[in-house]
mmCIF file of C-alpha atoms in Angstrom:
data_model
loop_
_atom_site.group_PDB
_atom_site.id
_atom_site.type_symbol
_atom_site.label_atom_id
_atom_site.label_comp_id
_atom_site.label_asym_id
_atom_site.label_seq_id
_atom_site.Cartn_x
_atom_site.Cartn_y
_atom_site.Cartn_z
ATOM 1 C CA UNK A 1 15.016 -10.267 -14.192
ATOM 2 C CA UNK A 2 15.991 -8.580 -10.580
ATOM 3 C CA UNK A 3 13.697 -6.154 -9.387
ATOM 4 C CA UNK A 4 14.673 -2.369 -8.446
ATOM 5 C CA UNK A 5 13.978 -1.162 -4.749
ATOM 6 C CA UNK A 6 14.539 2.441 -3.800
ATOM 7 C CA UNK A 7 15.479 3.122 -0.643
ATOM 8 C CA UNK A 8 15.895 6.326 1.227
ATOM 9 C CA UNK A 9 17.118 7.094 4.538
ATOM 10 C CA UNK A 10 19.363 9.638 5.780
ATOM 11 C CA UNK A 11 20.966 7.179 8.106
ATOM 12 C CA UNK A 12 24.076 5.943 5.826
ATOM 13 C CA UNK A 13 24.647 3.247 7.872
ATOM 14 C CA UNK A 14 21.006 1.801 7.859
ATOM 15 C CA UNK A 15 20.885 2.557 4.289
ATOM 16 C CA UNK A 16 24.067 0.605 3.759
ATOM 17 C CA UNK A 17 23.051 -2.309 5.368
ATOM 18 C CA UNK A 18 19.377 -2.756 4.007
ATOM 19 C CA UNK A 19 21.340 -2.240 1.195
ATOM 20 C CA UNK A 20 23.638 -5.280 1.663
ATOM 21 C CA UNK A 21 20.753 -7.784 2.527
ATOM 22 C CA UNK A 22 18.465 -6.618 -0.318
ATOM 23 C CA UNK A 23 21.491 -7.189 -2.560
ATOM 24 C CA UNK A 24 22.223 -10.877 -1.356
ATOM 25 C CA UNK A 25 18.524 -11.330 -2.335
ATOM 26 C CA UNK A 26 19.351 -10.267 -6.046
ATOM 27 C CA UNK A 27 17.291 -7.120 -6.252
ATOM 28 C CA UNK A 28 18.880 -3.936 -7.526
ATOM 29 C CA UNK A 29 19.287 -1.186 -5.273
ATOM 30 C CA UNK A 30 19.241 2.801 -5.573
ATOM 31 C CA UNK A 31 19.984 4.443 -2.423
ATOM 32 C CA UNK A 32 19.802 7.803 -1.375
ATOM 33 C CA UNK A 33 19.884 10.067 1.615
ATOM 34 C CA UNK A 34 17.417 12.509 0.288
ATOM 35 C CA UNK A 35 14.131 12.887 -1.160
ATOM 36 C CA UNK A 36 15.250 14.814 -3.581
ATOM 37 C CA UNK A 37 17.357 11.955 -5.502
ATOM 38 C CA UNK A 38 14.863 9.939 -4.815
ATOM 39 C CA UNK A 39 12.670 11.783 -7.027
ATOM 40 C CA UNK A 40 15.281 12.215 -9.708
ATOM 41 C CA UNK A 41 15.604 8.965 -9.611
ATOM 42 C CA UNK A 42 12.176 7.817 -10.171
ATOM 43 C CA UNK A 43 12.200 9.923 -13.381
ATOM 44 C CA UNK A 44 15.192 8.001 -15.024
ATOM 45 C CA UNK A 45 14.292 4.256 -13.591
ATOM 46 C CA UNK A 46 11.899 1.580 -13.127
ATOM 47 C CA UNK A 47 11.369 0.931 -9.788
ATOM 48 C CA UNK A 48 9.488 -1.852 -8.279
ATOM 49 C CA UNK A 49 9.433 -1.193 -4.538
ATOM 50 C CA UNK A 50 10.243 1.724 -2.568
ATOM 51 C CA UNK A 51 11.473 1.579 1.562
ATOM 52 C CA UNK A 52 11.244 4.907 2.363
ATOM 53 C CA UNK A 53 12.478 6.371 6.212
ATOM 54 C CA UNK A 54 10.403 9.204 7.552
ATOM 55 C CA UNK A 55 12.981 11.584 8.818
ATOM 56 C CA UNK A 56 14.801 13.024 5.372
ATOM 57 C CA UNK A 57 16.889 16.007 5.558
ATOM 58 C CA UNK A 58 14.742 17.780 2.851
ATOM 59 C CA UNK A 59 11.373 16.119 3.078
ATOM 60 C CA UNK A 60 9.580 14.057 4.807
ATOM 61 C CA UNK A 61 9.058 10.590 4.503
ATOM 62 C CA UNK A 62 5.004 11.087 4.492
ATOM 63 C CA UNK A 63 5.201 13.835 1.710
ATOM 64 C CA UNK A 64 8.040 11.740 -0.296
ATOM 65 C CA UNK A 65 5.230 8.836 -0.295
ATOM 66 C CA UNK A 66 2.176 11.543 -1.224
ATOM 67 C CA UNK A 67 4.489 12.756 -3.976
ATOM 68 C CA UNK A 68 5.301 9.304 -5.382
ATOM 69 C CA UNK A 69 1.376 7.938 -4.938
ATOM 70 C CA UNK A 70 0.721 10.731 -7.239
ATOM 71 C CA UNK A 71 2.447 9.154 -10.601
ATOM 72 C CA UNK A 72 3.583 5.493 -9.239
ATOM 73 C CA UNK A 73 1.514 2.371 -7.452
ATOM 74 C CA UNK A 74 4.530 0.201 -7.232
ATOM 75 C CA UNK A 75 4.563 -1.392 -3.042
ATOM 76 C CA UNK A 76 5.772 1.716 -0.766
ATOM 77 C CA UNK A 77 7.665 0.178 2.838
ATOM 78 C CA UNK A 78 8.149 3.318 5.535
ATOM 79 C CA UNK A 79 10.955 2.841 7.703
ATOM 80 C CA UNK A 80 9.952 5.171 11.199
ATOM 81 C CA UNK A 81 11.990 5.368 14.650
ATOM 82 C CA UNK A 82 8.229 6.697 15.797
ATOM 83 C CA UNK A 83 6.364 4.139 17.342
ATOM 84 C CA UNK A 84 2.757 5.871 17.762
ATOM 85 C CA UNK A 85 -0.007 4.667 15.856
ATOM 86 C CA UNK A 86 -0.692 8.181 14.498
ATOM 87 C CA UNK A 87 2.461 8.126 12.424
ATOM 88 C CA UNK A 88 2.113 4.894 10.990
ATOM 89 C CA UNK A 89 -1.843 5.467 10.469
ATOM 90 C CA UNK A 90 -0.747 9.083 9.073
ATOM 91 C CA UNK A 91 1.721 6.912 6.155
ATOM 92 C CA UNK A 92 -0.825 3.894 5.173
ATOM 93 C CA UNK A 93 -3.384 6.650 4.998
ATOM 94 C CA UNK A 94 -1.088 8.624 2.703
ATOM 95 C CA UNK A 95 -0.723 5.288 0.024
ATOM 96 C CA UNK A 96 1.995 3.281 1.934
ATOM 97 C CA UNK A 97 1.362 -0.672 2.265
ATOM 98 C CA UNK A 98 3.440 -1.116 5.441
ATOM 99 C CA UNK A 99 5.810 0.030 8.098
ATOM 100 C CA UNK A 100 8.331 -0.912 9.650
ATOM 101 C CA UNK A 101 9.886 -0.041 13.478
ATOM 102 C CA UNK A 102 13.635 1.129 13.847
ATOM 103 C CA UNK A 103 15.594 -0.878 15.128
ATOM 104 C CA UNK A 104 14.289 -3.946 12.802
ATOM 105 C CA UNK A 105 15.750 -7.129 11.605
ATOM 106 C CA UNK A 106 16.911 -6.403 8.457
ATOM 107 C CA UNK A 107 15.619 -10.470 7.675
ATOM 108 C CA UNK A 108 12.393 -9.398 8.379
ATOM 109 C CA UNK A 109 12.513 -6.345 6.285
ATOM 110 C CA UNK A 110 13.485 -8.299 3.548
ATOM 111 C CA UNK A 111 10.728 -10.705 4.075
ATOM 112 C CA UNK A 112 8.520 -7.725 3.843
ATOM 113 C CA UNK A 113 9.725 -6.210 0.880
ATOM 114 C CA UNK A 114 9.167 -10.089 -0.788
ATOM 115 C CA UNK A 115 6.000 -10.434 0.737
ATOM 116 C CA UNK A 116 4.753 -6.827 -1.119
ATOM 117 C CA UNK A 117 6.570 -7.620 -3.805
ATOM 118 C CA UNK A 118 4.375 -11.148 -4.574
ATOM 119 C CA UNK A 119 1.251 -9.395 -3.431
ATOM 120 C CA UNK A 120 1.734 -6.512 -6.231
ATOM 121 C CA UNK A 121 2.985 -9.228 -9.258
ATOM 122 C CA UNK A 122 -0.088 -11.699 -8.081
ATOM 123 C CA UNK A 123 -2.859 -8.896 -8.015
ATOM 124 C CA UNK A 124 -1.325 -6.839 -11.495
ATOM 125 C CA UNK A 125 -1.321 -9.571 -13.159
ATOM 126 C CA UNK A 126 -3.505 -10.021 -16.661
ATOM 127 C CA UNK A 127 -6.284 -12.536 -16.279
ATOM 128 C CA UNK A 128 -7.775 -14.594 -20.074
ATOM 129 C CA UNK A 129 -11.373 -13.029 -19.043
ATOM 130 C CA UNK A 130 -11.774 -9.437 -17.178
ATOM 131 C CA UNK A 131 -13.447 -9.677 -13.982
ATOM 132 C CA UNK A 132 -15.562 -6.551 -13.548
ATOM 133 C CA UNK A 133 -18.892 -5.365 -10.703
ATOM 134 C CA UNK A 134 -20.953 -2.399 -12.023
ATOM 135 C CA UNK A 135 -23.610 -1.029 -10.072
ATOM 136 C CA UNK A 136 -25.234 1.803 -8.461
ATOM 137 C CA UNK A 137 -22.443 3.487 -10.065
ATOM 138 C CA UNK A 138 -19.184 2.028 -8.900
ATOM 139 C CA UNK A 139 -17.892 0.184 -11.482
ATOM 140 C CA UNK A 140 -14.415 -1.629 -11.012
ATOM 141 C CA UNK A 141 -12.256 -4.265 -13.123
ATOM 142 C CA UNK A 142 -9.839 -6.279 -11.943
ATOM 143 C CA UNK A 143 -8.131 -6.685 -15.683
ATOM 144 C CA UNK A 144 -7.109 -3.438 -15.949
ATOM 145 C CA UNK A 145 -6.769 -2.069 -12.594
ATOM 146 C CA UNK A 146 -9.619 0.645 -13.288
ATOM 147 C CA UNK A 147 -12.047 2.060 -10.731
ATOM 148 C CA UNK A 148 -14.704 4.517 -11.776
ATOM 149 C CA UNK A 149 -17.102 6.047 -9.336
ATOM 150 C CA UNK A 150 -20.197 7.764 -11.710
ATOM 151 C CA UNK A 151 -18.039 7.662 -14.732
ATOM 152 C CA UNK A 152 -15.183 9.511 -12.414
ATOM 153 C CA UNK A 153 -11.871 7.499 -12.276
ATOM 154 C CA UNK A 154 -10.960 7.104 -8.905
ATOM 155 C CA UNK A 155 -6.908 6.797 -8.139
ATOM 156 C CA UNK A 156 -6.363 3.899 -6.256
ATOM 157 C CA UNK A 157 -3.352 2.322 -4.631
ATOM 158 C CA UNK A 158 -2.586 -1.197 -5.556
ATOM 159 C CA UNK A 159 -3.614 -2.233 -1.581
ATOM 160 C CA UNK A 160 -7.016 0.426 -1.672
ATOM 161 C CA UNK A 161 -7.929 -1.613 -4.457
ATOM 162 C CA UNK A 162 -7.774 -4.923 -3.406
ATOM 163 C CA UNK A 163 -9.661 -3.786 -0.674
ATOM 164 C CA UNK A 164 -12.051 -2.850 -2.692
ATOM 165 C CA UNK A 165 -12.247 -5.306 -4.971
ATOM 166 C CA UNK A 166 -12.419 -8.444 -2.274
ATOM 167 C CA UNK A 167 -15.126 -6.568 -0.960
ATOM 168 C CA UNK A 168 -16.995 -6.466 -4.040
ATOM 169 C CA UNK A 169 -15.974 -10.080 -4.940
ATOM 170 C CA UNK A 170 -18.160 -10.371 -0.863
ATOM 171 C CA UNK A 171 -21.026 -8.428 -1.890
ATOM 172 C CA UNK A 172 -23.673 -8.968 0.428
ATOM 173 C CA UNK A 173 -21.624 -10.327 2.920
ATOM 174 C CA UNK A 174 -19.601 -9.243 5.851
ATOM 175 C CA UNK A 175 -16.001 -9.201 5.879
ATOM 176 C CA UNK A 176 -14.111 -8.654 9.214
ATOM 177 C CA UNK A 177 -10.953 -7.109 9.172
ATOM 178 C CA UNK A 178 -9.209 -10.126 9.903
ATOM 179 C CA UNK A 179 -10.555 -11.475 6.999
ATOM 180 C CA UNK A 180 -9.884 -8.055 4.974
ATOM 181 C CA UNK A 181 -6.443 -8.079 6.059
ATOM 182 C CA UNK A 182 -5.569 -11.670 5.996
ATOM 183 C CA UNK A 183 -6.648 -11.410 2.467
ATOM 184 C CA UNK A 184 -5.210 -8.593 0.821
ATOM 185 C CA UNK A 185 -1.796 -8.215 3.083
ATOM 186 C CA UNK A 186 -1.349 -11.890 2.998
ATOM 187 C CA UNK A 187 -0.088 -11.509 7.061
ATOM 188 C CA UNK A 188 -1.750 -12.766 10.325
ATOM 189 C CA UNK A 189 -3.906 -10.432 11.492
ATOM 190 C CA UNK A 190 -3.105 -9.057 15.109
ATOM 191 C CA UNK A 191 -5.829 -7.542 17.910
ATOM 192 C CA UNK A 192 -5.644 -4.128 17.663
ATOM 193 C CA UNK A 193 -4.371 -3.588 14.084
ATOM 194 C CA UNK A 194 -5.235 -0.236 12.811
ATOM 195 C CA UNK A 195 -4.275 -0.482 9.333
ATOM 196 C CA UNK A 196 -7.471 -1.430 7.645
ATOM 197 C CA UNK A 197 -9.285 1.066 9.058
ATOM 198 C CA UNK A 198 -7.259 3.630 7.991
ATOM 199 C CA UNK A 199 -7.440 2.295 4.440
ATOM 200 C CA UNK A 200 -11.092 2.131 4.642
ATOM 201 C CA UNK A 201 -11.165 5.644 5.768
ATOM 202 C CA UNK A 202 -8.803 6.979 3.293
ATOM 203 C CA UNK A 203 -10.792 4.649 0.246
ATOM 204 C CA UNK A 204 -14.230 6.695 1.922
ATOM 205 C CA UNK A 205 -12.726 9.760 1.369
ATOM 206 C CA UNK A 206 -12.004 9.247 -1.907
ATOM 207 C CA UNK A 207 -14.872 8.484 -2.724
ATOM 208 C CA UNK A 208 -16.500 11.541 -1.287
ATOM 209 C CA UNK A 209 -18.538 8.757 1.235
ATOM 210 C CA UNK A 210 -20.544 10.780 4.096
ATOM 211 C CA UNK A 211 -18.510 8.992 7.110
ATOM 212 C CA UNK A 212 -22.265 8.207 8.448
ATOM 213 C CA UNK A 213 -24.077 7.512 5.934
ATOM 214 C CA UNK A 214 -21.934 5.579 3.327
ATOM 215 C CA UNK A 215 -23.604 4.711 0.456
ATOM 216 C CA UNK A 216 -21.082 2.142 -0.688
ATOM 217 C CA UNK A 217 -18.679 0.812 2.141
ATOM 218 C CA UNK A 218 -21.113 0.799 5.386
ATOM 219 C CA UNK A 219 -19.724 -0.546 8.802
ATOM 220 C CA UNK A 220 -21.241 -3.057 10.560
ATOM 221 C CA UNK A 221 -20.027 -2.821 14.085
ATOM 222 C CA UNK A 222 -18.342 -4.886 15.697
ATOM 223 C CA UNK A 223 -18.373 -7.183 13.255
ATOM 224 C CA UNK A 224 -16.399 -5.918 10.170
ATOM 225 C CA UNK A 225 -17.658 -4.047 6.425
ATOM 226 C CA UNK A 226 -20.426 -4.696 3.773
ATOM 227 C CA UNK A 227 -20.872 -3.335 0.274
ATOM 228 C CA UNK A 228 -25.011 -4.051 -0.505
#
């Protein structure tokens, strides 16, 4: 069965094309140039993978991808002509998996959008035995996807999860975050990556962690996290 990616970028011509390649790939597209249809959309179809471009007439790109993370944790791409690492920080923090620079090569977007797409099917899948760690409160099962922090369900993207998870699987041990990354993103790991920090940070705050004293994710500097 083809998948459904939404795209959304006010740029018809960028739209168009992503458009083209994703559709020699077999996936189904729904385009729009808002944020609105998107939305409308959303209500009315399945959709497996959302590219989503910052700049929107109506709304932007990081709210669009706040509003979705609310109801949906299917893989969300942003598509930014801003190059800082605030911005892109600012949309991973906000529940997107990755980003990609305008101009890109609309092969390598693709590859992208296959890459989240395995990465979502291989960790949703159902396992024969649930796989579960419970203790000092933080209880989370990999069969069903379910985080609770003192009885508390905690909402999780699919990627805040799997960091979570891998570093439960580690217990005890320290994980860099070329190990973290390599691991959940599936992609080489490059000096001076910022995105799982910003995960870890945003995974903290959710679960009201002291950003000095965390009971449950500490940092070990220079050398990468721990959960005791």
């Amino acid at each position: 069965m083809s998948q459904n990616i939404l795209v959304v970028d006010d740029e018809k011509e960028i739209a168009d094309l992503v458009e083209v390649y994703l559709k020699n790939e077999n996936f189904n597209v729904y385009k729009f140039y808002t944020a609105q249809g998107a939305l409308d959309c959303l209500e009315k179809e399945t959709i497996d993978l959302a590219l989503l471009d910052i700049m929107l007439p109506d709304l932007d790109g990081f709210t669009l991808c706040q509003q979705i993370r609310e109801k949906y944790l299917f893989p969300i791409i942003m598509l930014t002509a801003k190059i800082e690492d605030i911005d892109k920080i600012t949309g991973l923090t906000l529940g997107a998996d990755d980003y990609i620079t305008k101009p890109f090569n609309p092969l390598e977007l693709v590859a992208r959008v296959k890459t989240q797409l395995r990465r979502y099917t291989r960790y949703n899948k159902t396992e024969p035995q649930p796989a579960e760690y419970d203790d000092k409160g933080l209880y989370i099962c990999q069969d069903n996807h379910k985080c609770l922090l003192n009885g508390k369900e905690l909402s999780l993207t699919p990627i805040e999860f799997n960091i979570l998870w891998y570093l439960c699987e580690h217990k005890g041990h320290v994980v860099s975050s070329e190990e973290l990354f390599e691991a959940v993103w599936g992609d080489k790991y490059l000096d001076g990556n910022n995105t799982v920090m910003a995960h870890i940070a945003r995974l903290r705050e959710k679960m009201n962690e002291p950003a000095r004293k965390p009971k449950y994710i500490k940092t070990v500097w220079g050398v990468g996290y721990t959960i005791e």
